[in-house]
């Protein structure tokens, strides 16, 4: 019988996914989009080694490392002219989500989410 390794969060110091951890957290695969994947690799404070490669299909990052606004927990549908909100069984990340929260590491690893810029027009 073949045994598989449990999927765990790749962020140093994070215990999400380990059998000894009772708190459940959703785990997300690295993005398939090459540019976004590169951003994640730069954001996660972990070096690649012979034992760890970001390109592995088993690499996961848990929801604890994302800003709550980057996680889609429900979908909105319009049914008979009314807006209906349905909770997702499986959480989803926004396309531009980046892991930014690293609580088990020194504070300088955690990067605040940049505020969205409001564009203003100046009249000439």
Short mmCIF file of N, CA and C in Angstrom, two decimals:
data_model
loop_
_atom_site.label_atom_id
_atom_site.label_comp_id
_atom_site.label_asym_id
_atom_site.label_seq_id
_atom_site.Cartn_x
_atom_site.Cartn_y
_atom_site.Cartn_z
N UNK A 1 0.84 -1.19 0.00
CA UNK A 1 0.00 0.00 0.00
C UNK A 1 0.88 1.24 0.00
N UNK A 2 0.61 2.14 -0.90
CA UNK A 2 1.41 3.35 -1.03
C UNK A 2 0.91 4.42 -0.06
N UNK A 3 1.84 5.04 0.67
CA UNK A 3 1.45 6.12 1.57
C UNK A 3 1.85 7.43 0.94
N UNK A 4 1.04 8.45 1.18
CA UNK A 4 1.35 9.76 0.64
C UNK A 4 1.66 10.70 1.79
N UNK A 5 2.52 11.66 1.50
CA UNK A 5 2.86 12.66 2.50
C UNK A 5 1.68 13.61 2.65
N UNK A 6 1.37 14.00 3.89
CA UNK A 6 0.29 14.98 4.05
C UNK A 6 0.73 16.32 3.48
N UNK A 7 -0.21 17.07 2.95
CA UNK A 7 0.10 18.39 2.41
C UNK A 7 0.20 19.37 3.57
N UNK A 8 1.30 20.10 3.62
CA UNK A 8 1.54 21.06 4.69
C UNK A 8 1.92 22.41 4.09
N UNK A 9 1.80 23.45 4.89
CA UNK A 9 2.18 24.79 4.46
C UNK A 9 3.70 24.88 4.37
N UNK A 10 4.21 25.48 3.30
CA UNK A 10 5.66 25.56 3.08
C UNK A 10 6.32 26.74 3.78
N UNK A 11 5.53 27.62 4.42
CA UNK A 11 6.11 28.79 5.08
C UNK A 11 6.84 28.35 6.35
N UNK A 12 8.09 28.78 6.52
CA UNK A 12 8.85 28.38 7.71
C UNK A 12 8.11 28.75 9.00
N UNK A 13 8.08 27.80 9.92
CA UNK A 13 7.44 28.03 11.22
C UNK A 13 5.95 27.76 11.24
N UNK A 14 5.32 27.57 10.10
CA UNK A 14 3.88 27.33 10.05
C UNK A 14 3.61 25.83 10.21
N UNK A 15 2.62 25.49 11.02
CA UNK A 15 2.30 24.09 11.29
C UNK A 15 1.02 23.63 10.59
N UNK A 16 0.44 24.44 9.73
CA UNK A 16 -0.81 24.07 9.05
C UNK A 16 -0.60 22.83 8.20
N UNK A 17 -1.53 21.89 8.35
CA UNK A 17 -1.48 20.65 7.59
C UNK A 17 -0.81 19.50 8.32
N UNK A 18 -0.07 19.80 9.40
CA UNK A 18 0.57 18.74 10.15
C UNK A 18 -0.46 18.01 11.00
N UNK A 19 -0.27 16.72 11.19
CA UNK A 19 -1.22 15.92 11.97
C UNK A 19 -1.34 16.42 13.40
N UNK A 20 -0.27 16.96 13.95
CA UNK A 20 -0.28 17.43 15.34
C UNK A 20 -1.05 18.74 15.52
N UNK A 21 -1.41 19.39 14.43
CA UNK A 21 -2.13 20.67 14.50
C UNK A 21 -3.63 20.41 14.46
N UNK A 22 -4.33 20.90 15.48
CA UNK A 22 -5.78 20.69 15.54
C UNK A 22 -6.53 21.76 14.75
N UNK A 23 -5.97 22.95 14.64
CA UNK A 23 -6.62 24.04 13.91
C UNK A 23 -6.54 23.78 12.40
N UNK A 24 -7.67 23.82 11.75
CA UNK A 24 -7.72 23.57 10.31
C UNK A 24 -7.53 24.88 9.54
N UNK A 25 -6.81 24.80 8.43
CA UNK A 25 -6.62 25.95 7.55
C UNK A 25 -6.58 25.45 6.12
N UNK A 26 -7.21 26.17 5.23
CA UNK A 26 -7.19 25.79 3.81
C UNK A 26 -5.79 26.00 3.25
N UNK A 27 -5.38 25.08 2.39
CA UNK A 27 -4.07 25.15 1.74
C UNK A 27 -4.28 25.46 0.26
N UNK A 28 -3.45 26.36 -0.26
CA UNK A 28 -3.55 26.77 -1.66
C UNK A 28 -2.28 26.37 -2.42
N UNK A 29 -2.47 25.87 -3.65
CA UNK A 29 -1.34 25.57 -4.54
C UNK A 29 -0.73 26.88 -5.01
N UNK A 30 0.53 26.83 -5.40
CA UNK A 30 1.13 28.00 -6.02
C UNK A 30 0.44 28.24 -7.36
N UNK A 31 0.34 29.50 -7.79
CA UNK A 31 -0.37 29.80 -9.04
C UNK A 31 0.29 29.15 -10.25
N UNK A 32 -0.52 28.80 -11.22
CA UNK A 32 0.02 28.24 -12.46
C UNK A 32 0.54 29.35 -13.38
N UNK A 33 0.02 30.58 -13.20
CA UNK A 33 0.50 31.73 -13.97
C UNK A 33 1.96 31.99 -13.58
N UNK A 34 2.84 31.94 -14.57
CA UNK A 34 4.28 32.03 -14.32
C UNK A 34 4.69 33.31 -13.57
N UNK A 35 4.14 34.44 -13.98
CA UNK A 35 4.50 35.72 -13.36
C UNK A 35 4.01 35.79 -11.91
N UNK A 36 2.78 35.35 -11.67
CA UNK A 36 2.24 35.38 -10.31
C UNK A 36 2.98 34.38 -9.42
N UNK A 37 3.35 33.23 -9.97
CA UNK A 37 4.11 32.23 -9.21
C UNK A 37 5.45 32.83 -8.78
N UNK A 38 6.09 33.57 -9.69
CA UNK A 38 7.37 34.21 -9.36
C UNK A 38 7.18 35.22 -8.22
N UNK A 39 6.07 35.97 -8.22
CA UNK A 39 5.79 36.92 -7.13
C UNK A 39 5.65 36.18 -5.80
N UNK A 40 4.97 35.04 -5.82
CA UNK A 40 4.81 34.25 -4.59
C UNK A 40 6.18 33.78 -4.09
N UNK A 41 7.02 33.29 -5.00
CA UNK A 41 8.34 32.80 -4.61
C UNK A 41 9.16 33.91 -3.95
N UNK A 42 9.05 35.13 -4.48
CA UNK A 42 9.77 36.26 -3.88
C UNK A 42 9.17 36.65 -2.53
N UNK A 43 7.86 36.48 -2.38
CA UNK A 43 7.18 36.90 -1.15
C UNK A 43 7.40 35.93 0.01
N UNK A 44 7.51 34.64 -0.29
CA UNK A 44 7.65 33.63 0.76
C UNK A 44 9.10 33.59 1.23
N UNK A 45 9.33 33.80 2.53
CA UNK A 45 10.70 33.84 3.05
C UNK A 45 11.28 32.43 3.23
N UNK A 46 11.54 31.76 2.13
CA UNK A 46 12.10 30.42 2.19
C UNK A 46 13.03 30.22 1.00
N UNK A 47 14.18 29.63 1.28
CA UNK A 47 15.16 29.37 0.23
C UNK A 47 14.93 27.98 -0.36
N UNK A 48 15.17 27.84 -1.65
CA UNK A 48 15.10 26.52 -2.26
C UNK A 48 16.35 25.74 -1.87
N UNK A 49 16.18 24.45 -1.63
CA UNK A 49 17.28 23.55 -1.30
C UNK A 49 17.09 22.27 -2.11
N UNK A 50 17.99 21.30 -1.90
CA UNK A 50 17.81 20.00 -2.56
C UNK A 50 16.52 19.34 -2.10
N UNK A 51 16.13 19.59 -0.85
CA UNK A 51 14.93 18.96 -0.28
C UNK A 51 13.66 19.75 -0.56
N UNK A 52 13.79 21.02 -0.93
CA UNK A 52 12.60 21.86 -1.16
C UNK A 52 12.74 22.64 -2.45
N UNK A 53 11.77 22.48 -3.33
CA UNK A 53 11.71 23.22 -4.58
C UNK A 53 10.31 23.82 -4.73
N UNK A 54 10.24 25.11 -5.06
CA UNK A 54 8.95 25.76 -5.28
C UNK A 54 8.20 25.12 -6.46
N UNK A 55 8.91 24.50 -7.37
CA UNK A 55 8.28 23.92 -8.56
C UNK A 55 7.56 22.61 -8.26
N UNK A 56 7.73 22.06 -7.06
CA UNK A 56 7.05 20.82 -6.70
C UNK A 56 5.54 21.02 -6.67
N UNK A 57 4.80 20.03 -7.16
CA UNK A 57 3.34 20.12 -7.15
C UNK A 57 2.78 20.01 -5.74
N UNK A 58 3.59 19.57 -4.78
CA UNK A 58 3.13 19.40 -3.40
C UNK A 58 3.24 20.69 -2.57
N UNK A 59 3.86 21.74 -3.12
CA UNK A 59 4.04 22.98 -2.35
C UNK A 59 2.70 23.67 -2.16
N UNK A 60 2.41 24.01 -0.90
CA UNK A 60 1.16 24.68 -0.54
C UNK A 60 1.45 25.84 0.42
N UNK A 61 0.55 26.82 0.41
CA UNK A 61 0.61 27.94 1.36
C UNK A 61 -0.78 28.02 1.98
N UNK A 62 -0.84 28.14 3.31
CA UNK A 62 -2.15 28.13 3.97
C UNK A 62 -2.76 29.54 4.02
N UNK A 63 -4.05 29.55 4.31
CA UNK A 63 -4.82 30.80 4.31
C UNK A 63 -4.33 31.80 5.34
N UNK A 64 -3.60 31.37 6.36
CA UNK A 64 -3.13 32.27 7.42
C UNK A 64 -2.15 33.32 6.89
N UNK A 65 -1.58 33.08 5.72
CA UNK A 65 -0.55 33.98 5.18
C UNK A 65 -1.10 34.99 4.18
N UNK A 66 -2.43 35.03 4.04
CA UNK A 66 -3.06 35.95 3.09
C UNK A 66 -3.95 36.95 3.82
N UNK A 67 -4.03 38.14 3.27
CA UNK A 67 -4.96 39.14 3.78
C UNK A 67 -6.37 38.57 3.60
N UNK A 68 -7.24 38.71 4.61
CA UNK A 68 -8.60 38.17 4.50
C UNK A 68 -9.36 38.65 3.26
N UNK A 69 -9.05 39.84 2.77
CA UNK A 69 -9.74 40.35 1.57
C UNK A 69 -9.29 39.63 0.30
N UNK A 70 -8.20 38.87 0.37
CA UNK A 70 -7.71 38.13 -0.79
C UNK A 70 -8.36 36.75 -0.93
N UNK A 71 -9.12 36.34 0.09
CA UNK A 71 -9.73 35.01 0.10
C UNK A 71 -11.21 35.12 -0.23
N UNK A 72 -11.63 34.38 -1.24
CA UNK A 72 -13.03 34.36 -1.65
C UNK A 72 -13.71 33.22 -0.90
N UNK A 73 -14.62 33.58 0.01
CA UNK A 73 -15.30 32.59 0.85
C UNK A 73 -16.73 32.31 0.38
N UNK A 74 -17.25 33.17 -0.50
CA UNK A 74 -18.62 33.01 -0.99
C UNK A 74 -18.70 33.53 -2.42
N UNK A 75 -19.68 33.02 -3.13
CA UNK A 75 -19.95 33.47 -4.50
C UNK A 75 -21.32 34.12 -4.52
N UNK A 76 -21.45 35.17 -5.31
CA UNK A 76 -22.72 35.88 -5.42
C UNK A 76 -23.37 35.55 -6.76
N UNK A 77 -24.64 35.16 -6.69
CA UNK A 77 -25.40 34.82 -7.88
C UNK A 77 -26.67 35.65 -7.91
N UNK A 78 -27.20 35.85 -9.10
CA UNK A 78 -28.49 36.52 -9.22
C UNK A 78 -29.51 35.47 -9.64
N UNK A 79 -30.49 35.25 -8.78
CA UNK A 79 -31.54 34.26 -9.04
C UNK A 79 -32.88 34.97 -8.97
N UNK A 80 -33.63 34.91 -10.04
CA UNK A 80 -34.94 35.56 -10.13
C UNK A 80 -34.87 37.03 -9.75
N UNK A 81 -33.81 37.69 -10.18
CA UNK A 81 -33.66 39.11 -9.93
C UNK A 81 -33.15 39.46 -8.54
N UNK A 82 -32.89 38.44 -7.70
CA UNK A 82 -32.38 38.71 -6.35
C UNK A 82 -30.94 38.21 -6.23
N UNK A 83 -30.14 38.96 -5.50
CA UNK A 83 -28.76 38.59 -5.26
C UNK A 83 -28.70 37.56 -4.13
N UNK A 84 -28.05 36.42 -4.41
CA UNK A 84 -27.94 35.34 -3.43
C UNK A 84 -26.46 35.06 -3.20
N UNK A 85 -26.06 34.99 -1.93
CA UNK A 85 -24.68 34.73 -1.56
C UNK A 85 -24.58 33.28 -1.08
N UNK A 86 -23.74 32.48 -1.74
CA UNK A 86 -23.55 31.08 -1.36
C UNK A 86 -22.13 30.87 -0.86
N UNK A 87 -21.99 30.30 0.34
CA UNK A 87 -20.68 30.02 0.90
C UNK A 87 -20.00 28.93 0.07
N UNK A 88 -18.72 29.11 -0.18
CA UNK A 88 -17.95 28.13 -0.94
C UNK A 88 -17.53 26.98 -0.03
N UNK A 89 -17.54 25.76 -0.54
CA UNK A 89 -17.02 24.62 0.23
C UNK A 89 -15.50 24.68 0.23
N UNK A 90 -14.93 25.08 -0.89
CA UNK A 90 -13.48 25.17 -1.03
C UNK A 90 -13.13 26.64 -1.26
N UNK A 91 -12.29 27.20 -0.38
CA UNK A 91 -11.92 28.61 -0.51
C UNK A 91 -11.11 28.83 -1.79
N UNK A 92 -11.16 30.05 -2.27
CA UNK A 92 -10.46 30.42 -3.50
C UNK A 92 -9.74 31.74 -3.26
N UNK A 93 -8.61 31.93 -3.93
CA UNK A 93 -7.87 33.19 -3.81
C UNK A 93 -8.16 34.09 -5.00
N UNK A 94 -8.13 35.40 -4.74
CA UNK A 94 -8.19 36.35 -5.85
C UNK A 94 -6.95 36.12 -6.71
N UNK A 95 -7.04 36.46 -8.00
CA UNK A 95 -5.93 36.22 -8.91
C UNK A 95 -4.65 36.92 -8.46
N UNK A 96 -4.77 38.14 -7.94
CA UNK A 96 -3.59 38.92 -7.57
C UNK A 96 -3.17 38.74 -6.11
N UNK A 97 -3.71 37.74 -5.41
CA UNK A 97 -3.38 37.52 -4.00
C UNK A 97 -1.91 37.13 -3.84
N UNK A 98 -1.29 37.68 -2.80
CA UNK A 98 0.09 37.33 -2.47
C UNK A 98 0.17 36.97 -0.99
N UNK A 99 0.95 35.94 -0.63
CA UNK A 99 1.15 35.67 0.79
C UNK A 99 1.96 36.82 1.39
N UNK A 100 1.43 37.43 2.47
CA UNK A 100 2.07 38.61 3.06
C UNK A 100 2.22 38.51 4.57
N UNK A 101 1.52 37.58 5.21
CA UNK A 101 1.48 37.52 6.66
C UNK A 101 2.32 36.33 7.13
N UNK A 102 3.36 36.62 7.90
CA UNK A 102 4.26 35.58 8.38
C UNK A 102 4.45 35.75 9.88
N UNK A 103 3.46 35.32 10.66
CA UNK A 103 3.42 35.57 12.10
C UNK A 103 4.50 34.85 12.89
N UNK A 104 4.96 33.69 12.43
CA UNK A 104 5.95 32.92 13.18
C UNK A 104 7.38 33.32 12.84
N UNK A 105 7.52 34.40 12.11
CA UNK A 105 8.83 34.90 11.71
C UNK A 105 8.98 36.33 12.20
N UNK A 106 10.19 36.89 12.17
CA UNK A 106 10.34 38.29 12.57
C UNK A 106 9.38 39.20 11.81
N UNK A 107 8.95 40.27 12.47
CA UNK A 107 7.92 41.16 11.93
C UNK A 107 8.26 41.74 10.56
N UNK A 108 9.55 41.91 10.26
CA UNK A 108 9.89 42.53 8.98
C UNK A 108 9.55 41.64 7.78
N UNK A 109 9.24 40.37 8.00
CA UNK A 109 8.82 39.51 6.89
C UNK A 109 7.38 39.77 6.48
N UNK A 110 6.55 40.26 7.41
CA UNK A 110 5.15 40.54 7.10
C UNK A 110 5.05 41.88 6.40
N UNK A 111 4.46 41.86 5.22
CA UNK A 111 4.35 43.09 4.42
C UNK A 111 2.89 43.50 4.35
N UNK A 112 2.56 44.73 4.73
CA UNK A 112 1.16 45.16 4.65
C UNK A 112 0.69 45.18 3.20
N UNK A 113 -0.59 44.94 3.03
CA UNK A 113 -1.17 44.97 1.69
C UNK A 113 -1.18 46.42 1.21
N UNK A 114 -0.69 46.67 0.00
CA UNK A 114 -0.69 48.05 -0.49
C UNK A 114 -2.11 48.56 -0.66
N UNK A 115 -2.30 49.80 -0.27
CA UNK A 115 -3.63 50.41 -0.44
C UNK A 115 -3.87 50.64 -1.91
N UNK A 116 -5.10 50.44 -2.33
CA UNK A 116 -5.40 50.69 -3.74
C UNK A 116 -5.40 52.19 -3.96
N UNK A 117 -4.84 52.57 -5.06
CA UNK A 117 -4.73 54.00 -5.38
C UNK A 117 -6.00 54.46 -6.06
N UNK A 118 -6.48 55.58 -5.61
CA UNK A 118 -7.63 56.20 -6.25
C UNK A 118 -7.10 57.15 -7.31
N UNK A 119 -7.60 57.01 -8.50
CA UNK A 119 -7.15 57.91 -9.56
C UNK A 119 -8.02 59.16 -9.54
N UNK A 120 -7.37 60.27 -9.55
CA UNK A 120 -8.09 61.54 -9.57
C UNK A 120 -7.72 62.28 -10.83
N UNK A 121 -8.69 62.93 -11.38
CA UNK A 121 -8.43 63.72 -12.59
C UNK A 121 -8.30 65.18 -12.21
N UNK A 122 -7.32 65.78 -12.76
CA UNK A 122 -7.14 67.21 -12.55
C UNK A 122 -7.70 67.94 -13.76
N UNK A 123 -8.46 68.99 -13.49
CA UNK A 123 -8.94 69.78 -14.62
C UNK A 123 -7.87 70.77 -15.02
N UNK A 124 -7.74 70.91 -16.28
CA UNK A 124 -6.71 71.80 -16.82
C UNK A 124 -7.33 73.09 -17.27
#
